[in-house]
Short mmCIF file of C-alpha atoms in Angstrom, two decimals:
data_model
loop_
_atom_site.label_atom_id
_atom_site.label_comp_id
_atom_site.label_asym_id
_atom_site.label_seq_id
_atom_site.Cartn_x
_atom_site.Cartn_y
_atom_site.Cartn_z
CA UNK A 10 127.14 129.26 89.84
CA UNK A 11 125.94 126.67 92.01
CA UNK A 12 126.27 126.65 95.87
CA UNK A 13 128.24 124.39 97.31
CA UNK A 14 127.00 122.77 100.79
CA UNK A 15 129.12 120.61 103.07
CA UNK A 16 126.38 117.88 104.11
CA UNK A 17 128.58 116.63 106.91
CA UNK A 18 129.47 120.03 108.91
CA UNK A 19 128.11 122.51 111.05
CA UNK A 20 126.38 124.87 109.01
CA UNK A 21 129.15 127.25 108.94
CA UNK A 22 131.11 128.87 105.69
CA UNK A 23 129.39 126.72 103.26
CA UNK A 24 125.71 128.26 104.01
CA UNK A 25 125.56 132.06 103.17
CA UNK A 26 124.78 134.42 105.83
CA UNK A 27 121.75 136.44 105.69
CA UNK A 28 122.62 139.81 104.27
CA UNK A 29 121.54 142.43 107.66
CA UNK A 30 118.82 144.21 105.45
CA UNK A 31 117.29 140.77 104.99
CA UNK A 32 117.52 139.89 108.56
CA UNK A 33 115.49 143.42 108.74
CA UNK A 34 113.15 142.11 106.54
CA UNK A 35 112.35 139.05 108.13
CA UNK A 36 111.57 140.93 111.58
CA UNK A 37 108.70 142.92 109.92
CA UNK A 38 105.30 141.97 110.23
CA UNK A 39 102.59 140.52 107.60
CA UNK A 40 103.53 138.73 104.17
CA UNK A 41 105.96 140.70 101.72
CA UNK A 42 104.56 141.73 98.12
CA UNK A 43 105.73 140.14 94.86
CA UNK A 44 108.21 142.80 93.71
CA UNK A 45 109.74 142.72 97.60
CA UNK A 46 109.95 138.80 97.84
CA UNK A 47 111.47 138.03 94.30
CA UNK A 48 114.32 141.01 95.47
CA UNK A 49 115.11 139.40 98.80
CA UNK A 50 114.73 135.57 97.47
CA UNK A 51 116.80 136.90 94.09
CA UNK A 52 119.60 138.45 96.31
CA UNK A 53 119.55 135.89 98.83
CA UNK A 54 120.09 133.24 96.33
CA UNK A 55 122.55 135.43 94.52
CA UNK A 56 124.74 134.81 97.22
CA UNK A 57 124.34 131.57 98.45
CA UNK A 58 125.85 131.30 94.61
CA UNK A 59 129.29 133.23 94.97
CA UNK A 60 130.77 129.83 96.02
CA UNK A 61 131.19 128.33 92.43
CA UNK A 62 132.04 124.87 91.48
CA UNK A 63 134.21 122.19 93.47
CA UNK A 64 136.56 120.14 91.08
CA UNK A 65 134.84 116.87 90.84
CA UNK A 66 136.96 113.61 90.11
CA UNK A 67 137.55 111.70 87.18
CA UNK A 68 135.03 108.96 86.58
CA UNK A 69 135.28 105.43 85.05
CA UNK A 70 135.65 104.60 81.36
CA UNK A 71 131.99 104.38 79.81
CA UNK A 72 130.07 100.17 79.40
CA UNK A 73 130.63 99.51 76.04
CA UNK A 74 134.02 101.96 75.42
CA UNK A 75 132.03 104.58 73.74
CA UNK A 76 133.19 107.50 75.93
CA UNK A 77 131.27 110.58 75.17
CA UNK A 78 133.46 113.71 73.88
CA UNK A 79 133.23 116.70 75.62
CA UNK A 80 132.09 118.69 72.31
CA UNK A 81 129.10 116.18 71.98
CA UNK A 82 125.70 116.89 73.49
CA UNK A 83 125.53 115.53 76.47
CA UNK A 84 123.75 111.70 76.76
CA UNK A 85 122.11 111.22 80.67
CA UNK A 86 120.34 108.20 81.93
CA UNK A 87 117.91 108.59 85.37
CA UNK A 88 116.54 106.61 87.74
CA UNK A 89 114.55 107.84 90.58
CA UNK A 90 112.87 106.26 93.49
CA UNK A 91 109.76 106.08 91.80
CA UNK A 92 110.76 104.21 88.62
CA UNK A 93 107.54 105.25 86.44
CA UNK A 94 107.47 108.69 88.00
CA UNK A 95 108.67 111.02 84.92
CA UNK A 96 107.41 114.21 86.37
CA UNK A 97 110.09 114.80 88.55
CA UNK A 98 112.48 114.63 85.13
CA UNK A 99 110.21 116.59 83.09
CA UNK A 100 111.36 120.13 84.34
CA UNK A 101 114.34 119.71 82.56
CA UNK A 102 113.15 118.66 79.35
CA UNK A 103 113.13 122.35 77.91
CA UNK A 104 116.65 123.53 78.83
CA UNK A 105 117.56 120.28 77.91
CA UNK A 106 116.10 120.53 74.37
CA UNK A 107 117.46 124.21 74.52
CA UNK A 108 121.42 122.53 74.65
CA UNK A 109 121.05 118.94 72.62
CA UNK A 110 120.80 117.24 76.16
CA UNK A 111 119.67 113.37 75.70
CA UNK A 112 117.26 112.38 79.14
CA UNK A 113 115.98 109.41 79.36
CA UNK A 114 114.76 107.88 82.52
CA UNK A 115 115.19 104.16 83.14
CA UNK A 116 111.73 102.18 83.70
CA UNK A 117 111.36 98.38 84.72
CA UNK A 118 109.06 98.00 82.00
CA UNK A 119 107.00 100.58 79.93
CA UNK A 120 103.95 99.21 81.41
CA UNK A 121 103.58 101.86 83.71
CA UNK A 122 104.10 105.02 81.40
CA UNK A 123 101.70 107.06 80.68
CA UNK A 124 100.39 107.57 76.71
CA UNK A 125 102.02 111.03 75.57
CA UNK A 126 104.26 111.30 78.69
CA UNK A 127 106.89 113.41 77.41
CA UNK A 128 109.69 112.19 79.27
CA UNK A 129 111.72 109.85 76.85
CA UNK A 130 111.62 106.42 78.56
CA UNK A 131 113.77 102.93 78.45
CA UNK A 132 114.37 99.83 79.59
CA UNK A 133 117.83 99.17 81.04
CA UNK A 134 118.14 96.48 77.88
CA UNK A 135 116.77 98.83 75.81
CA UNK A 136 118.88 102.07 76.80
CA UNK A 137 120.93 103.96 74.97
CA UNK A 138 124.63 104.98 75.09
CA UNK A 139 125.26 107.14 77.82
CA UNK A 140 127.77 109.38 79.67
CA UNK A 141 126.40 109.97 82.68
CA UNK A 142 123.68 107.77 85.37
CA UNK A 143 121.90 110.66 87.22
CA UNK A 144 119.63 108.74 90.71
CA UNK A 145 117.62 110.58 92.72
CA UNK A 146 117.94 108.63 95.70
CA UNK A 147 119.18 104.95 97.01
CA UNK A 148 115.95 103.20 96.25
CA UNK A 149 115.61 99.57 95.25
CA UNK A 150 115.39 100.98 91.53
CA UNK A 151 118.21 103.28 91.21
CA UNK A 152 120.42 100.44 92.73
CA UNK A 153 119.31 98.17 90.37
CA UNK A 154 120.17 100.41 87.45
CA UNK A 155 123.59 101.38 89.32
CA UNK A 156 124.50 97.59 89.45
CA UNK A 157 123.47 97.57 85.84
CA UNK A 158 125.85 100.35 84.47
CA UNK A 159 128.85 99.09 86.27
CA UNK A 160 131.37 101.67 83.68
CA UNK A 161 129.15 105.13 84.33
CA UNK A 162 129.97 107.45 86.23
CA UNK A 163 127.07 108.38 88.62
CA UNK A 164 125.96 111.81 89.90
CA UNK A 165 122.69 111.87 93.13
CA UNK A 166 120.19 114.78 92.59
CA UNK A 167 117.54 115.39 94.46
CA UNK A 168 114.84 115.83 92.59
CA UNK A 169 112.17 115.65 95.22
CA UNK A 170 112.17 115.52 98.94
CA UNK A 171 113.43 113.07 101.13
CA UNK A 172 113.91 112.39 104.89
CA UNK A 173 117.31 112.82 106.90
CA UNK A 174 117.48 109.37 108.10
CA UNK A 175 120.23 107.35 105.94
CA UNK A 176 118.60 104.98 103.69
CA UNK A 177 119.59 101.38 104.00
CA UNK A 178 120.95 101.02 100.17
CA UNK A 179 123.34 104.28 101.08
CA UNK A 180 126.40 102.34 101.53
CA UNK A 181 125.71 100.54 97.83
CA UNK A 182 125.49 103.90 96.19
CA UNK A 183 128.43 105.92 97.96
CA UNK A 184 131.64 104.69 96.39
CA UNK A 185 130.18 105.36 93.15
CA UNK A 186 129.16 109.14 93.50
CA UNK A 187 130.79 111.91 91.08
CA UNK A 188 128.66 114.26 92.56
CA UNK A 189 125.91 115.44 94.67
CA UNK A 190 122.98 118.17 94.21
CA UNK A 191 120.08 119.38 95.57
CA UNK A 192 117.13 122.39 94.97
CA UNK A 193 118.30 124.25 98.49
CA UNK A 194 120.94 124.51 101.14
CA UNK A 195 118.14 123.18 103.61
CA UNK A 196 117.26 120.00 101.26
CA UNK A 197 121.30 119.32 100.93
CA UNK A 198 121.20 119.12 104.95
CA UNK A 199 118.38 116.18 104.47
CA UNK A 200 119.70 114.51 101.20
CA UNK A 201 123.45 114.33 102.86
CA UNK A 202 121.98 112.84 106.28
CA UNK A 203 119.97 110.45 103.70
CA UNK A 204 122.69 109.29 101.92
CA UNK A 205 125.39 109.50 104.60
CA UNK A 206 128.08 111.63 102.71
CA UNK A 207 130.02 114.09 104.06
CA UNK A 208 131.01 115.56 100.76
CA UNK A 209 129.96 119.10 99.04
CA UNK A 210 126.20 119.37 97.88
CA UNK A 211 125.51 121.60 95.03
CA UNK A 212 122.07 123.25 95.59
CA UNK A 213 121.71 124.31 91.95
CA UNK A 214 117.61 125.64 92.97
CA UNK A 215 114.46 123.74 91.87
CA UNK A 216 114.06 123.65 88.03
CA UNK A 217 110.25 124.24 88.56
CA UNK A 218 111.09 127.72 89.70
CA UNK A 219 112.82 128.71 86.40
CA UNK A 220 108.79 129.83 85.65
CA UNK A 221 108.01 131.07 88.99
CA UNK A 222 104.05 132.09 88.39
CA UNK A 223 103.38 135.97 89.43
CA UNK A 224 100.90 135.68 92.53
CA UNK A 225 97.67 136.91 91.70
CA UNK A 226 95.40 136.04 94.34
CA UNK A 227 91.65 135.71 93.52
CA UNK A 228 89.26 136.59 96.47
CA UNK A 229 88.89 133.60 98.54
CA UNK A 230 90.73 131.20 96.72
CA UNK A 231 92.75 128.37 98.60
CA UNK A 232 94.81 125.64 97.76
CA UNK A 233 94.62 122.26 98.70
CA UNK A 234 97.80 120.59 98.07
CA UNK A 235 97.49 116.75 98.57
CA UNK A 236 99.96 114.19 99.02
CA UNK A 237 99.37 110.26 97.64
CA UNK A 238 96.76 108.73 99.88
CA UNK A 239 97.37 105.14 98.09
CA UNK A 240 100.97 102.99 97.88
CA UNK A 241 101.38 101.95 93.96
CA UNK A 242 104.11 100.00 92.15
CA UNK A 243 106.07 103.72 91.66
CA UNK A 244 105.90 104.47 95.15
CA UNK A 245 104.53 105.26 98.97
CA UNK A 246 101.79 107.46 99.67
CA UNK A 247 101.90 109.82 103.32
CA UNK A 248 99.07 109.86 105.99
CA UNK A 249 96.52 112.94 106.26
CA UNK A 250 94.16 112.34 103.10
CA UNK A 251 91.01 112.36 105.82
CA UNK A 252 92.15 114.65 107.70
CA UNK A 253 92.85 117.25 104.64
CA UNK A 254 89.18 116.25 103.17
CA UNK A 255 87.71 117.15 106.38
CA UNK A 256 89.98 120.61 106.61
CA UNK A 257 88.79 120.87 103.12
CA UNK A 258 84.86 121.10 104.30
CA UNK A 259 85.17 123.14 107.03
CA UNK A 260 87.07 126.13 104.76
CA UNK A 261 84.03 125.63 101.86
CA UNK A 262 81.90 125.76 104.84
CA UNK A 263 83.38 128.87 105.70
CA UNK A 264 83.30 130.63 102.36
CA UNK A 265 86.22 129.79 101.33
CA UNK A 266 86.85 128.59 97.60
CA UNK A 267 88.23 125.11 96.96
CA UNK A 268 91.27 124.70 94.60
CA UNK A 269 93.04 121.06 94.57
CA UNK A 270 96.50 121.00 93.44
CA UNK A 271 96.89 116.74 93.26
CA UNK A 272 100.04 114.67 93.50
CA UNK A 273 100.84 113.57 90.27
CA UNK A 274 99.50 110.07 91.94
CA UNK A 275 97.03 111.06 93.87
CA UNK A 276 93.46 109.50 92.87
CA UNK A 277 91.58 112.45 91.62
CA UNK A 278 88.09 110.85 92.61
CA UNK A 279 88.53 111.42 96.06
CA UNK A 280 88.70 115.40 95.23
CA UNK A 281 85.68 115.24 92.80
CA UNK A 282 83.73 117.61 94.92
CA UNK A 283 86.08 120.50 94.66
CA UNK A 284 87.77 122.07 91.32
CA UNK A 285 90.86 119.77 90.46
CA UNK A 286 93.44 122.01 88.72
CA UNK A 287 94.37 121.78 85.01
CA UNK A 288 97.84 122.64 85.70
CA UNK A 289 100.82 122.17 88.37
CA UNK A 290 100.21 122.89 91.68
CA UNK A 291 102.64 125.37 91.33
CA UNK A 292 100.91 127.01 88.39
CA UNK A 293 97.53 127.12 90.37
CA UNK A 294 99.42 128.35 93.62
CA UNK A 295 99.23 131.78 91.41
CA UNK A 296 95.41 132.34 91.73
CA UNK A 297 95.35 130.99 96.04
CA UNK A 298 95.49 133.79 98.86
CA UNK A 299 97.10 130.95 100.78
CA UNK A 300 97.36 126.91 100.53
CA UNK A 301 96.91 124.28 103.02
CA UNK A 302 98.01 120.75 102.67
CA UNK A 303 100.45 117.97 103.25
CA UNK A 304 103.48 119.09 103.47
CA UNK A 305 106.04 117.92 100.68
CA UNK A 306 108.33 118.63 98.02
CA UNK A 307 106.13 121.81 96.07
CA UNK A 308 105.82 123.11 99.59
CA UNK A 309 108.60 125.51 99.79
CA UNK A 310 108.06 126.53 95.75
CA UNK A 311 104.34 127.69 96.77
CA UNK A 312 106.28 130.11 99.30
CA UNK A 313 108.45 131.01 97.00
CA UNK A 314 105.41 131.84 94.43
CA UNK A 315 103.94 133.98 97.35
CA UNK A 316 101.27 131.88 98.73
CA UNK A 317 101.74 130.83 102.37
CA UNK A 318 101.10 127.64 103.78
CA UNK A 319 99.34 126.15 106.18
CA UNK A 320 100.75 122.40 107.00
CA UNK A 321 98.40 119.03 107.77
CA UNK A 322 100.36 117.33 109.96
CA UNK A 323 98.55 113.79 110.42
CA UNK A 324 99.30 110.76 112.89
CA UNK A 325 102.33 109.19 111.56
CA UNK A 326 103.60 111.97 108.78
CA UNK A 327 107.54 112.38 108.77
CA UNK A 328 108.68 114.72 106.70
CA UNK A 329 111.93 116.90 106.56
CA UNK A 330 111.91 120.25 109.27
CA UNK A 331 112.46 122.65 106.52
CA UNK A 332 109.32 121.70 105.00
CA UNK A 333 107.68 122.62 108.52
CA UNK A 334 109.64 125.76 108.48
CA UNK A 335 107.85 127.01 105.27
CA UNK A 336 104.65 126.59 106.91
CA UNK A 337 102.41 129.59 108.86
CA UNK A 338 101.21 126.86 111.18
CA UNK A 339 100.53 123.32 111.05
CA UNK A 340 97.49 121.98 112.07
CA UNK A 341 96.08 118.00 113.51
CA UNK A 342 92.46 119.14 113.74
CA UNK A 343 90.07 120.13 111.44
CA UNK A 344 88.26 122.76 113.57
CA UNK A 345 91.85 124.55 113.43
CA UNK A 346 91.53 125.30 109.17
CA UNK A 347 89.79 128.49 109.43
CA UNK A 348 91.77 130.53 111.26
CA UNK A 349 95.17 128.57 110.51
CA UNK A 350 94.46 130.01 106.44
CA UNK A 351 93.09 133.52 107.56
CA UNK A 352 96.08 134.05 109.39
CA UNK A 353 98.53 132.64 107.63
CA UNK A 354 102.06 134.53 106.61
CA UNK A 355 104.87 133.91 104.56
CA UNK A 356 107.99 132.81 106.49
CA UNK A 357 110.92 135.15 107.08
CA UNK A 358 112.89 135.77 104.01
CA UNK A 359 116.17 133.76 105.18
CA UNK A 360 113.74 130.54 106.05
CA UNK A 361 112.74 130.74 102.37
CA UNK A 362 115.73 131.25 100.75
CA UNK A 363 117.40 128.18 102.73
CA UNK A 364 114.55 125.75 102.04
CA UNK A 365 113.71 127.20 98.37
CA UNK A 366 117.47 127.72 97.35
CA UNK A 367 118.56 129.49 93.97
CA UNK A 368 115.47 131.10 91.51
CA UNK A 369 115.92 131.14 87.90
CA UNK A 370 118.53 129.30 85.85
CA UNK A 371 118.29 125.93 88.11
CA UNK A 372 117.85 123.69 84.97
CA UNK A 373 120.90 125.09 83.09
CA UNK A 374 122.91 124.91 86.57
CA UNK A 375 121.84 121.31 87.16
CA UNK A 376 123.00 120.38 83.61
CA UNK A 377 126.45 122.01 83.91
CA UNK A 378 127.09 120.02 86.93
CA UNK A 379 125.74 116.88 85.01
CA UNK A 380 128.43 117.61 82.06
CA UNK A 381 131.36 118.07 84.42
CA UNK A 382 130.59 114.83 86.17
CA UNK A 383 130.85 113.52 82.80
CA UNK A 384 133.35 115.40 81.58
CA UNK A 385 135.72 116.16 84.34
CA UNK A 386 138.63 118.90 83.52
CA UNK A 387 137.25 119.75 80.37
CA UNK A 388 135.98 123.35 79.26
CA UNK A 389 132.40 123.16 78.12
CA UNK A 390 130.17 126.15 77.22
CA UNK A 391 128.15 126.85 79.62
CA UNK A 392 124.93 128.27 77.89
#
């Protein structure tokens, strides 16, 4: 069961207390071992999920009349911030599979998909019938599609970071909220401030961490997690590209072994001097002794995986605290790489758990709060 987060309140009854032999935990020095971590994260989590499900109201009557039944796989549309940007949907796509679950994310054309994406893709003309319109933030794109689908109900998820300042289109998207979720109780903070709800958040955990990588460090080996460095049509990019490039150097320099974890949008040809990774960053994270980057939404799943972090904090970055929090250290200066990564720690266990939020099962938690929204009052098996 999900935990339930009150966006709009002191962080009170609605945010589990650390258990005392965590708070022990966290006191101790150097970085806990894979077997300790997943015990404290797992029963941390564990309880942040005693509070169970809020009844959510009923939603409107379905464009088109064809309300879905209850008994029927469930049919969801998305659109996120980044219209083109399937990779923060594709997570889901096996537990979906797993339970008949329909996804398909909305796209302003199919211009901008990639050959052999995965992610089933349409055109607001072109979608199917659905039960449910799942956004991921209040973008000009998911309003668009929200305006489109005047008869869905409408859940928020969010599927990948955002800041704490309330988005202009908030207002647009509030009245037409079923429900709210989020990976962590420290994400639900930002994503409530960002919408400007004072509602319950359901931090149902990040669906990445359903295949949490064992950490297996090889000798050496860091990380280099990068952000976008260029604006496209699918979204922004984040300051600190130079400034990682040149952290980069000094660590090879050093010794050190360069892995790049890239954005899903990042150019790769400005990381052609070092070994790209094959797979997710949070894949690779498994074979770093630590990982130093610009901080973003990966950040507190590489913690989670064992690796700590060591944030690049350029001129003009904003990005949520508890993304900070994860982080060892951050650093504005090259020079500082070295010893920032050979000293770097995990953060204390309750940090984690707050920013990282429920491990294992997120997907299937995420998709029983997406069939209540639909289906409000009626039993469902929850597989």
């Amino acid at each position: 069961m999900p935990t339930t987060y009150d966006a709009g309140a002191p962080a009170a009854p609605d945010v589990p207390e650390v258990p005392a032999a965590a708070a022990g935990l966290a006191a101790s020095a150097g970085p806990l071992t894979v077997p300790s971590r997943r015990r404290v994260l797992r029963g941390l989590t564990a309880t942040a999920g005693a509070a169970g499900f809020a009844a959510l109201g009923a939603g409107p009557a379905l464009a088109g009349g064809d309300r879905g039944r209850p008994g029927r796989p469930l049919r969801v549309l998305v659109a996120t911030n980044e219209p083109w940007g399937t990779y923060h949907v594709k997570p889901l796509l096996a537990e979906a599979a797993r339970r008949g679950v329909r996804i398909t994310q909305l796209v302003p054309d199919t211009a901008g998909v990639q050959p052999g994406d995965p992610v089933p893709v349409a055109t607001p003309q072109a979608a199917p019938r659905a039960d449910l319109l799942v956004v991921t933030g209040a973008g000009d794109w998911p309003l668009e599609c929200v305006a489109r689908f005047p008869r869905l109900p409408v859940a928020a998820g969010s599927l990948a970071y955002l800041g704490p300042q309330q988005a202009p289109g908030a207002r647009l998207l509030r009245p037409r909220l079923r429900a709210v979720t989020s990976s962590s109780p420290a994400e639900a903070r930002a994503f409530g401030g960002y919408l400007g709800v004072r509602r319950r958040i359901r931090a149902v955990g990040s669906p990445q961490t359903d295949t949490l990588p064992e950490h297996r460090p090889e000798p050496g080996l860091v990380l280099v997690l990068t952000s976008v460095t260029h604006p496209d049509g699918t979204g922004g990019a984040a300051p600190g590209t130079e400034l990682l490039l040149a952290a980069a150097g000094k660590l090879q320099a050093a010794g050190k072994r360069i892995l790049v974890g890239l954005h899903p949008r990042e150019d790769p040809k400005l990381w052609d001097a070092y070994e790209i990774s094959d797979v997710p960053s949070l894949q690779a994270a498994a074979r770093a002794e630590a990982a130093v980057g610009i901080p973003g939404t990966v950040f507190p799943l590489v913690a989670a995986a064992g690796v700590p972090l060591v944030g690049v904090t350029g001129a003009g970055l904003t990005v949520p605290d508890y993304l900070l929090a994860v982080c060892s250290s951050t650093i504005d200066d090259p020079a500082e790489a070295v010893p920032a990564v050979t000293s770097a720690r995990l953060p204390a266990p309750d940090v984690l758990a707050d920013a990282v939020g429920p491990i294992g099962g997120s997907a299937a938690r995420l998709l029983d709060v997406w069939q209540r929204t639909a289906h409000p009052g009626h039993p469902h098996d929850e597989r």
